[in-house]
Amino acid sequence: MAATGSNDNASFKVLADTVASQIDIHIPYGGVYPALAKREHLKNLPLVLEKSLIQAKLHKKKKPVDAIAVTYGPGLEPALWTGIVMAKELAEKWKVPLIPVNHMEGHLLSVFGKNHGTFKIPKIKFPALALLVSGGHTELVLIKKWMDYKIIGETLDDAVGEAFDKVARMLGLTYPGGPQISRLAEQEREKQSLRGVSQADGPRGSAPRARGDSDPEKIGFSVTLPRPMLHSKNFDFSYSGLKTAVLYLIKDMGGLEKINEKTKAQIALEFENAAIECLIHKTRKAIEKYKIETILVGGGVSANKYLRGEMKKLAGKKIGLMFPTKELSTDNSLMIGIAGYLNFIKNKRKVPRPTSIKATGNLRL
Ligand code: KG4
Ligand code: ZN
């Protein structure tokens, strides 16, 4: 990526776009398996670099880039170290600055990115609010001015993406579960709206249960899951109770083998409704309290179609709303490049000594 300009009018050009996905390797484990992630990083990073430099036509240059941005947290430290060690070696070899980047700031700024060609950071109105929803994080971040962040709410246990993945596994779907649950829920939502079933049917926030006959085609069947912390006075979230509620619901119904495809789809739908309702409700409360002018939604779960639709309704015409492109919703290096460059110019091109950059698993914004 090439970058020029300053502060909030920086402009960027994508020079190469390569991805090395490890998803297939992690499928049998139902999630990211740390030792494997590290091994795959070691194998893939040099290949991705070579491919990118060739694509960008920079491979013959002695010093192909002017600066390197690297993620140093939050995340799995062994995997983070792999990237940091390689970035340090390259920075030394090419004699260029090394910019440490917070992965969550990358997700936050990903809304400004484009997959191809050139793009500029637009002017946005403050105060802004970021909803960051990924496999490891669920955060509401207040941004009173450009690149000034304050976490005002976060999950007290599981992240929303993690809950999507775990519930998907309970329903016999493969990793990563988010997109699969979302697809099942979407189909069921359409069917229900054609049949005229109201989304608001059934009591909210109650214990999980399946009422009536377990064949959802028969009248009277409905699945109800709780909305944890929906009415708490803060902006925090909790997803472990919702996940456990699905576990007990499936147990009560006699196990996954006893559940037909239609019921699975109903569970997926009710889970998605519950998970997204909590996000929307707390975002609405934060908008009201802080008189928010712009909402930025980032992280893997921001790819979720239902969340996008509900957010659009919430923002209405008065509040600005930005999402990353679908490709930039999940982890990508472009967002790290954007965050790296913006931090580089914000800090007047001063960078820490490379030896002081350390993987920080629990790094906060
Ligand atoms: O940001 P990300 O790529 O990686 C982390 O930093 O964690 O987020 C991955 C998470 C996974 O939990 C995945 O299931 C979820 O994002 N995800 C989705 C969707 N696409 C990805 N969750 C719900 N609906 C989706 N369409
Ligand atoms: Zn991420």
JSON list of N, CA, C and O in Angstrom, two decimals, residues 174-222:
[
{"chain": "A", "resi": 174, "resn": "THR", "atom": "N", "xyz": [-19.60, -26.02, 10.67]},
{"chain": "A", "resi": 174, "resn": "THR", "atom": "CA", "xyz": [-18.13, -25.97, 10.75]},
{"chain": "A", "resi": 174, "resn": "THR", "atom": "C", "xyz": [-17.62, -24.56, 11.07]},
{"chain": "A", "resi": 174, "resn": "THR", "atom": "O", "xyz": [-18.31, -23.57, 10.88]},
{"chain": "A", "resi": 175, "resn": "TYR", "atom": "N", "xyz": [-16.38, -24.49, 11.53]},
{"chain": "A", "resi": 175, "resn": "TYR", "atom": "CA", "xyz": [-15.71, -23.22, 11.85]},
{"chain": "A", "resi": 175, "resn": "TYR", "atom": "C", "xyz": [-15.33, -22.48, 10.57]},
{"chain": "A", "resi": 175, "resn": "TYR", "atom": "O", "xyz": [-14.92, -23.14, 9.61]},
{"chain": "A", "resi": 176, "resn": "PRO", "atom": "N", "xyz": [-15.37, -21.16, 10.47]},
{"chain": "A", "resi": 176, "resn": "PRO", "atom": "CA", "xyz": [-15.91, -20.25, 11.47]},
{"chain": "A", "resi": 176, "resn": "PRO", "atom": "C", "xyz": [-17.43, -20.15, 11.33]},
{"chain": "A", "resi": 176, "resn": "PRO", "atom": "O", "xyz": [-17.95, -20.04, 10.23]},
{"chain": "A", "resi": 177, "resn": "GLY", "atom": "N", "xyz": [-18.11, -20.22, 12.45]},
{"chain": "A", "resi": 177, "resn": "GLY", "atom": "CA", "xyz": [-19.55, -20.39, 12.44]},
{"chain": "A", "resi": 177, "resn": "GLY", "atom": "C", "xyz": [-20.37, -19.17, 12.10]},
{"chain": "A", "resi": 177, "resn": "GLY", "atom": "O", "xyz": [-21.51, -19.29, 11.66]},
{"chain": "A", "resi": 178, "resn": "GLY", "atom": "N", "xyz": [-19.79, -17.99, 12.32]},
{"chain": "A", "resi": 178, "resn": "GLY", "atom": "CA", "xyz": [-20.55, -16.75, 12.12]},
{"chain": "A", "resi": 178, "resn": "GLY", "atom": "C", "xyz": [-21.31, -16.72, 10.80]},
{"chain": "A", "resi": 178, "resn": "GLY", "atom": "O", "xyz": [-22.54, -16.62, 10.79]},
{"chain": "A", "resi": 179, "resn": "PRO", "atom": "N", "xyz": [-20.59, -16.83, 9.68]},
{"chain": "A", "resi": 179, "resn": "PRO", "atom": "CA", "xyz": [-21.28, -16.73, 8.39]},
{"chain": "A", "resi": 179, "resn": "PRO", "atom": "C", "xyz": [-22.34, -17.83, 8.20]},
{"chain": "A", "resi": 179, "resn": "PRO", "atom": "O", "xyz": [-23.38, -17.59, 7.60]},
{"chain": "A", "resi": 180, "resn": "GLN", "atom": "N", "xyz": [-22.09, -19.02, 8.76]},
{"chain": "A", "resi": 180, "resn": "GLN", "atom": "CA", "xyz": [-23.04, -20.13, 8.57]},
{"chain": "A", "resi": 180, "resn": "GLN", "atom": "C", "xyz": [-24.32, -19.92, 9.36]},
{"chain": "A", "resi": 180, "resn": "GLN", "atom": "O", "xyz": [-25.42, -20.15, 8.86]},
{"chain": "A", "resi": 181, "resn": "ILE", "atom": "N", "xyz": [-24.16, -19.49, 10.64]},
{"chain": "A", "resi": 181, "resn": "ILE", "atom": "CA", "xyz": [-25.35, -19.20, 11.46]},
{"chain": "A", "resi": 181, "resn": "ILE", "atom": "C", "xyz": [-26.16, -18.11, 10.76]},
{"chain": "A", "resi": 181, "resn": "ILE", "atom": "O", "xyz": [-27.38, -18.17, 10.67]},
{"chain": "A", "resi": 182, "resn": "SER", "atom": "N", "xyz": [-25.43, -17.11, 10.28]},
{"chain": "A", "resi": 182, "resn": "SER", "atom": "CA", "xyz": [-26.06, -15.97, 9.65]},
{"chain": "A", "resi": 182, "resn": "SER", "atom": "C", "xyz": [-26.88, -16.41, 8.43]},
{"chain": "A", "resi": 182, "resn": "SER", "atom": "O", "xyz": [-28.00, -15.95, 8.21]},
{"chain": "A", "resi": 183, "resn": "ARG", "atom": "N", "xyz": [-26.32, -17.32, 7.64]},
{"chain": "A", "resi": 183, "resn": "ARG", "atom": "CA", "xyz": [-27.02, -17.82, 6.44]},
{"chain": "A", "resi": 183, "resn": "ARG", "atom": "C", "xyz": [-28.29, -18.58, 6.84]},
{"chain": "A", "resi": 183, "resn": "ARG", "atom": "O", "xyz": [-29.36, -18.34, 6.30]},
{"chain": "A", "resi": 184, "resn": "LEU", "atom": "N", "xyz": [-28.16, -19.48, 7.83]},
{"chain": "A", "resi": 184, "resn": "LEU", "atom": "CA", "xyz": [-29.32, -20.25, 8.31]},
{"chain": "A", "resi": 184, "resn": "LEU", "atom": "C", "xyz": [-30.41, -19.32, 8.85]},
{"chain": "A", "resi": 184, "resn": "LEU", "atom": "O", "xyz": [-31.59, -19.48, 8.54]},
{"chain": "A", "resi": 185, "resn": "ALA", "atom": "N", "xyz": [-29.97, -18.36, 9.66]},
{"chain": "A", "resi": 185, "resn": "ALA", "atom": "CA", "xyz": [-30.91, -17.43, 10.29]},
{"chain": "A", "resi": 185, "resn": "ALA", "atom": "C", "xyz": [-31.63, -16.60, 9.23]},
{"chain": "A", "resi": 185, "resn": "ALA", "atom": "O", "xyz": [-32.84, -16.39, 9.31]},
{"chain": "A", "resi": 186, "resn": "GLU", "atom": "N", "xyz": [-30.89, -16.17, 8.23]},
{"chain": "A", "resi": 186, "resn": "GLU", "atom": "CA", "xyz": [-31.43, -15.35, 7.16]},
{"chain": "A", "resi": 186, "resn": "GLU", "atom": "C", "xyz": [-32.56, -16.08, 6.42]},
{"chain": "A", "resi": 186, "resn": "GLU", "atom": "O", "xyz": [-33.64, -15.53, 6.20]},
{"chain": "A", "resi": 187, "resn": "GLN", "atom": "N", "xyz": [-32.29, -17.37, 6.09]},
{"chain": "A", "resi": 187, "resn": "GLN", "atom": "CA", "xyz": [-33.30, -18.17, 5.37]},
{"chain": "A", "resi": 187, "resn": "GLN", "atom": "C", "xyz": [-34.54, -18.33, 6.23]},
{"chain": "A", "resi": 187, "resn": "GLN", "atom": "O", "xyz": [-35.67, -18.20, 5.77]},
{"chain": "A", "resi": 188, "resn": "GLU", "atom": "N", "xyz": [-34.33, -18.61, 7.53]},
{"chain": "A", "resi": 188, "resn": "GLU", "atom": "CA", "xyz": [-35.45, -18.82, 8.44]},
{"chain": "A", "resi": 188, "resn": "GLU", "atom": "C", "xyz": [-36.25, -17.52, 8.64]},
{"chain": "A", "resi": 188, "resn": "GLU", "atom": "O", "xyz": [-37.47, -17.53, 8.69]},
{"chain": "A", "resi": 189, "resn": "ARG", "atom": "N", "xyz": [-35.53, -16.41, 8.71]},
{"chain": "A", "resi": 189, "resn": "ARG", "atom": "CA", "xyz": [-36.19, -15.11, 8.89]},
{"chain": "A", "resi": 189, "resn": "ARG", "atom": "C", "xyz": [-37.12, -14.83, 7.70]},
{"chain": "A", "resi": 189, "resn": "ARG", "atom": "O", "xyz": [-38.25, -14.38, 7.87]},
{"chain": "A", "resi": 190, "resn": "GLU", "atom": "N", "xyz": [-36.61, -15.13, 6.51]},
{"chain": "A", "resi": 190, "resn": "GLU", "atom": "CA", "xyz": [-37.42, -14.93, 5.30]},
{"chain": "A", "resi": 190, "resn": "GLU", "atom": "C", "xyz": [-38.65, -15.81, 5.32]},
{"chain": "A", "resi": 190, "resn": "GLU", "atom": "O", "xyz": [-39.76, -15.36, 5.06]},
{"chain": "A", "resi": 191, "resn": "LYS", "atom": "N", "xyz": [-38.45, -17.11, 5.68]},
{"chain": "A", "resi": 191, "resn": "LYS", "atom": "CA", "xyz": [-39.58, -18.04, 5.73]},
{"chain": "A", "resi": 191, "resn": "LYS", "atom": "C", "xyz": [-40.63, -17.55, 6.72]},
{"chain": "A", "resi": 191, "resn": "LYS", "atom": "O", "xyz": [-41.81, -17.58, 6.45]},
{"chain": "A", "resi": 192, "resn": "GLN", "atom": "N", "xyz": [-40.16, -17.13, 7.90]},
{"chain": "A", "resi": 192, "resn": "GLN", "atom": "CA", "xyz": [-41.10, -16.68, 8.94]},
{"chain": "A", "resi": 192, "resn": "GLN", "atom": "C", "xyz": [-41.85, -15.44, 8.50]},
{"chain": "A", "resi": 192, "resn": "GLN", "atom": "O", "xyz": [-43.02, -15.30, 8.79]},
{"chain": "A", "resi": 193, "resn": "SER", "atom": "N", "xyz": [-41.16, -14.54, 7.82]},
{"chain": "A", "resi": 193, "resn": "SER", "atom": "CA", "xyz": [-41.86, -13.32, 7.43]},
{"chain": "A", "resi": 193, "resn": "SER", "atom": "C", "xyz": [-42.89, -13.64, 6.34]},
{"chain": "A", "resi": 193, "resn": "SER", "atom": "O", "xyz": [-43.95, -13.03, 6.28]},
{"chain": "A", "resi": 194, "resn": "LEU", "atom": "N", "xyz": [-42.60, -14.66, 5.51]},
{"chain": "A", "resi": 194, "resn": "LEU", "atom": "CA", "xyz": [-43.59, -15.08, 4.51]},
{"chain": "A", "resi": 194, "resn": "LEU", "atom": "C", "xyz": [-44.80, -15.71, 5.18]},
{"chain": "A", "resi": 194, "resn": "LEU", "atom": "O", "xyz": [-45.93, -15.55, 4.75]},
{"chain": "A", "resi": 195, "resn": "ARG", "atom": "N", "xyz": [-44.51, -16.46, 6.31]},
{"chain": "A", "resi": 195, "resn": "ARG", "atom": "CA", "xyz": [-45.62, -17.12, 7.04]},
{"chain": "A", "resi": 195, "resn": "ARG", "atom": "C", "xyz": [-46.33, -16.15, 7.98]},
{"chain": "A", "resi": 195, "resn": "ARG", "atom": "O", "xyz": [-47.30, -16.49, 8.63]},
{"chain": "A", "resi": 196, "resn": "GLY", "atom": "N", "xyz": [-45.74, -14.93, 8.12]},
{"chain": "A", "resi": 196, "resn": "GLY", "atom": "CA", "xyz": [-46.35, -13.92, 8.98]},
{"chain": "A", "resi": 196, "resn": "GLY", "atom": "C", "xyz": [-46.09, -14.11, 10.44]},
{"chain": "A", "resi": 196, "resn": "GLY", "atom": "O", "xyz": [-46.83, -13.63, 11.29]},
{"chain": "A", "resi": 197, "resn": "VAL", "atom": "N", "xyz": [-44.98, -14.82, 10.80]},
{"chain": "A", "resi": 197, "resn": "VAL", "atom": "CA", "xyz": [-44.63, -14.99, 12.21]},
{"chain": "A", "resi": 197, "resn": "VAL", "atom": "C", "xyz": [-43.91, -13.73, 12.67]},
{"chain": "A", "resi": 197, "resn": "VAL", "atom": "O", "xyz": [-42.97, -13.28, 12.03]},
{"chain": "A", "resi": 198, "resn": "SER", "atom": "N", "xyz": [-44.37, -13.14, 13.78]},
{"chain": "A", "resi": 198, "resn": "SER", "atom": "CA", "xyz": [-43.74, -11.91, 14.26]},
{"chain": "A", "resi": 198, "resn": "SER", "atom": "C", "xyz": [-42.42, -12.22, 14.94]},
{"chain": "A", "resi": 198, "resn": "SER", "atom": "O", "xyz": [-42.31, -13.17, 15.70]},
{"chain": "A", "resi": 199, "resn": "GLN", "atom": "N", "xyz": [-41.40, -11.38, 14.67]},
{"chain": "A", "resi": 199, "resn": "GLN", "atom": "CA", "xyz": [-40.09, -11.54, 15.33]},
{"chain": "A", "resi": 199, "resn": "GLN", "atom": "C", "xyz": [-40.23, -11.32, 16.83]},
{"chain": "A", "resi": 199, "resn": "GLN", "atom": "O", "xyz": [-39.43, -11.78, 17.61]},
{"chain": "A", "resi": 200, "resn": "ALA", "atom": "N", "xyz": [-41.26, -10.57, 17.21]},
{"chain": "A", "resi": 200, "resn": "ALA", "atom": "CA", "xyz": [-41.39, -10.23, 18.63]},
{"chain": "A", "resi": 200, "resn": "ALA", "atom": "C", "xyz": [-42.15, -11.30, 19.41]},
{"chain": "A", "resi": 200, "resn": "ALA", "atom": "O", "xyz": [-42.37, -11.16, 20.59]},
{"chain": "A", "resi": 201, "resn": "ASP", "atom": "N", "xyz": [-42.54, -12.38, 18.76]},
{"chain": "A", "resi": 201, "resn": "ASP", "atom": "CA", "xyz": [-43.26, -13.44, 19.45]},
{"chain": "A", "resi": 201, "resn": "ASP", "atom": "C", "xyz": [-42.43, -14.02, 20.59]},
{"chain": "A", "resi": 201, "resn": "ASP", "atom": "O", "xyz": [-41.23, -14.18, 20.45]},
{"chain": "A", "resi": 202, "resn": "GLY", "atom": "N", "xyz": [-43.06, -14.34, 21.67]},
{"chain": "A", "resi": 202, "resn": "GLY", "atom": "CA", "xyz": [-42.34, -14.98, 22.79]},
{"chain": "A", "resi": 202, "resn": "GLY", "atom": "C", "xyz": [-41.75, -13.94, 23.72]},
{"chain": "A", "resi": 202, "resn": "GLY", "atom": "O", "xyz": [-41.39, -12.85, 23.30]},
{"chain": "A", "resi": 203, "resn": "PRO", "atom": "N", "xyz": [-41.68, -14.29, 25.02]},
{"chain": "A", "resi": 203, "resn": "PRO", "atom": "CA", "xyz": [-41.16, -13.34, 26.00]},
{"chain": "A", "resi": 203, "resn": "PRO", "atom": "C", "xyz": [-39.67, -13.12, 25.82]},
{"chain": "A", "resi": 203, "resn": "PRO", "atom": "O", "xyz": [-38.95, -14.02, 25.41]},
{"chain": "A", "resi": 204, "resn": "ARG", "atom": "N", "xyz": [-39.20, -11.91, 26.08]},
{"chain": "A", "resi": 204, "resn": "ARG", "atom": "CA", "xyz": [-37.79, -11.59, 25.93]},
{"chain": "A", "resi": 204, "resn": "ARG", "atom": "C", "xyz": [-37.05, -11.69, 27.27]},
{"chain": "A", "resi": 204, "resn": "ARG", "atom": "O", "xyz": [-37.61, -11.40, 28.31]},
{"chain": "A", "resi": 205, "resn": "GLY", "atom": "N", "xyz": [-35.81, -12.09, 27.22]},
{"chain": "A", "resi": 205, "resn": "GLY", "atom": "CA", "xyz": [-34.97, -12.10, 28.41]},
{"chain": "A", "resi": 205, "resn": "GLY", "atom": "C", "xyz": [-35.30, -13.23, 29.36]},
{"chain": "A", "resi": 205, "resn": "GLY", "atom": "O", "xyz": [-34.84, -13.29, 30.48]},
{"chain": "A", "resi": 206, "resn": "SER", "atom": "N", "xyz": [-36.13, -14.16, 28.93]},
{"chain": "A", "resi": 206, "resn": "SER", "atom": "CA", "xyz": [-36.51, -15.26, 29.81]},
{"chain": "A", "resi": 206, "resn": "SER", "atom": "C", "xyz": [-35.57, -16.44, 29.60]},
{"chain": "A", "resi": 206, "resn": "SER", "atom": "O", "xyz": [-34.71, -16.41, 28.75]},
{"chain": "A", "resi": 207, "resn": "ALA", "atom": "N", "xyz": [-35.79, -17.47, 30.39]},
{"chain": "A", "resi": 207, "resn": "ALA", "atom": "CA", "xyz": [-34.95, -18.66, 30.27]},
{"chain": "A", "resi": 207, "resn": "ALA", "atom": "C", "xyz": [-35.17, -19.29, 28.90]},
{"chain": "A", "resi": 207, "resn": "ALA", "atom": "O", "xyz": [-36.22, -19.11, 28.29]},
{"chain": "A", "resi": 208, "resn": "PRO", "atom": "N", "xyz": [-34.16, -20.02, 28.38]},
{"chain": "A", "resi": 208, "resn": "PRO", "atom": "CA", "xyz": [-34.33, -20.60, 27.07]},
{"chain": "A", "resi": 208, "resn": "PRO", "atom": "C", "xyz": [-35.41, -21.69, 27.10]},
{"chain": "A", "resi": 208, "resn": "PRO", "atom": "O", "xyz": [-35.52, -22.42, 28.06]},
{"chain": "A", "resi": 209, "resn": "ARG", "atom": "N", "xyz": [-36.16, -21.75, 26.06]},
{"chain": "A", "resi": 209, "resn": "ARG", "atom": "CA", "xyz": [-37.11, -22.86, 25.99]},
{"chain": "A", "resi": 209, "resn": "ARG", "atom": "C", "xyz": [-37.66, -23.01, 24.59]},
{"chain": "A", "resi": 209, "resn": "ARG", "atom": "O", "xyz": [-37.66, -22.08, 23.78]},
{"chain": "A", "resi": 210, "resn": "ALA", "atom": "N", "xyz": [-38.13, -24.20, 24.35]},
{"chain": "A", "resi": 210, "resn": "ALA", "atom": "CA", "xyz": [-38.83, -24.46, 23.11]},
{"chain": "A", "resi": 210, "resn": "ALA", "atom": "C", "xyz": [-40.25, -24.80, 23.52]},
{"chain": "A", "resi": 210, "resn": "ALA", "atom": "O", "xyz": [-40.48, -25.72, 24.29]},
{"chain": "A", "resi": 211, "resn": "ARG", "atom": "N", "xyz": [-41.20, -24.02, 23.04]},
{"chain": "A", "resi": 211, "resn": "ARG", "atom": "CA", "xyz": [-42.57, -24.24, 23.44]},
{"chain": "A", "resi": 211, "resn": "ARG", "atom": "C", "xyz": [-43.33, -25.01, 22.38]},
{"chain": "A", "resi": 211, "resn": "ARG", "atom": "O", "xyz": [-43.07, -24.85, 21.19]},
{"chain": "A", "resi": 212, "resn": "GLY", "atom": "N", "xyz": [-44.27, -25.83, 22.83]},
{"chain": "A", "resi": 212, "resn": "GLY", "atom": "CA", "xyz": [-45.11, -26.57, 21.90]},
{"chain": "A", "resi": 212, "resn": "GLY", "atom": "C", "xyz": [-44.39, -27.77, 21.31]},
{"chain": "A", "resi": 212, "resn": "GLY", "atom": "O", "xyz": [-43.39, -28.25, 21.83]},
{"chain": "A", "resi": 213, "resn": "ASP", "atom": "N", "xyz": [-44.88, -28.20, 20.19]},
{"chain": "A", "resi": 213, "resn": "ASP", "atom": "CA", "xyz": [-44.29, -29.34, 19.50]},
{"chain": "A", "resi": 213, "resn": "ASP", "atom": "C", "xyz": [-42.93, -28.96, 18.94]},
{"chain": "A", "resi": 213, "resn": "ASP", "atom": "O", "xyz": [-42.73, -27.84, 18.53]},
{"chain": "A", "resi": 214, "resn": "SER", "atom": "N", "xyz": [-41.98, -29.91, 18.93]},
{"chain": "A", "resi": 214, "resn": "SER", "atom": "CA", "xyz": [-40.64, -29.55, 18.45]},
{"chain": "A", "resi": 214, "resn": "SER", "atom": "C", "xyz": [-40.55, -29.52, 16.92]},
{"chain": "A", "resi": 214, "resn": "SER", "atom": "O", "xyz": [-39.48, -29.35, 16.37]},
{"chain": "A", "resi": 215, "resn": "ASP", "atom": "N", "xyz": [-41.68, -29.67, 16.26]},
{"chain": "A", "resi": 215, "resn": "ASP", "atom": "CA", "xyz": [-41.68, -29.43, 14.82]},
{"chain": "A", "resi": 215, "resn": "ASP", "atom": "C", "xyz": [-42.14, -27.99, 14.57]},
{"chain": "A", "resi": 215, "resn": "ASP", "atom": "O", "xyz": [-43.30, -27.65, 14.78]},
{"chain": "A", "resi": 216, "resn": "PRO", "atom": "N", "xyz": [-41.20, -27.13, 14.13]},
{"chain": "A", "resi": 216, "resn": "PRO", "atom": "CA", "xyz": [-41.55, -25.71, 14.01]},
{"chain": "A", "resi": 216, "resn": "PRO", "atom": "C", "xyz": [-42.62, -25.43, 12.97]},
{"chain": "A", "resi": 216, "resn": "PRO", "atom": "O", "xyz": [-43.21, -24.36, 12.97]},
{"chain": "A", "resi": 217, "resn": "GLU", "atom": "N", "xyz": [-42.89, -26.41, 12.10]},
{"chain": "A", "resi": 217, "resn": "GLU", "atom": "CA", "xyz": [-43.96, -26.20, 11.11]},
{"chain": "A", "resi": 217, "resn": "GLU", "atom": "C", "xyz": [-45.33, -26.15, 11.80]},
{"chain": "A", "resi": 217, "resn": "GLU", "atom": "O", "xyz": [-46.25, -25.56, 11.31]},
{"chain": "A", "resi": 218, "resn": "LYS", "atom": "N", "xyz": [-45.39, -26.84, 12.98]},
{"chain": "A", "resi": 218, "resn": "LYS", "atom": "CA", "xyz": [-46.68, -26.88, 13.67]},
{"chain": "A", "resi": 218, "resn": "LYS", "atom": "C", "xyz": [-46.85, -25.61, 14.49]},
{"chain": "A", "resi": 218, "resn": "LYS", "atom": "O", "xyz": [-45.90, -25.11, 15.09]},
{"chain": "A", "resi": 219, "resn": "ILE", "atom": "N", "xyz": [-48.06, -25.13, 14.51]},
{"chain": "A", "resi": 219, "resn": "ILE", "atom": "CA", "xyz": [-48.35, -23.87, 15.21]},
{"chain": "A", "resi": 219, "resn": "ILE", "atom": "C", "xyz": [-48.02, -24.00, 16.69]},
{"chain": "A", "resi": 219, "resn": "ILE", "atom": "O", "xyz": [-48.25, -25.03, 17.31]},
{"chain": "A", "resi": 220, "resn": "GLY", "atom": "N", "xyz": [-47.47, -22.96, 17.29]},
{"chain": "A", "resi": 220, "resn": "GLY", "atom": "CA", "xyz": [-47.23, -22.97, 18.73]},
{"chain": "A", "resi": 220, "resn": "GLY", "atom": "C", "xyz": [-45.78, -23.18, 19.09]},
{"chain": "A", "resi": 220, "resn": "GLY", "atom": "O", "xyz": [-45.39, -22.99, 20.22]},
{"chain": "A", "resi": 221, "resn": "PHE", "atom": "N", "xyz": [-44.94, -23.54, 18.12]},
{"chain": "A", "resi": 221, "resn": "PHE", "atom": "CA", "xyz": [-43.53, -23.75, 18.45]},
{"chain": "A", "resi": 221, "resn": "PHE", "atom": "C", "xyz": [-42.77, -22.45, 18.39]},
{"chain": "A", "resi": 221, "resn": "PHE", "atom": "O", "xyz": [-42.89, -21.67, 17.46]},
{"chain": "A", "resi": 222, "resn": "SER", "atom": "N", "xyz": [-42.00, -22.18, 19.45]},
{"chain": "A", "resi": 222, "resn": "SER", "atom": "CA", "xyz": [-41.09, -21.04, 19.35]},
{"chain": "A", "resi": 222, "resn": "SER", "atom": "C", "xyz": [-39.91, -21.24, 20.28]},
{"chain": "A", "resi": 222, "resn": "SER", "atom": "O", "xyz": [-40.05, -21.85, 21.34]}
]
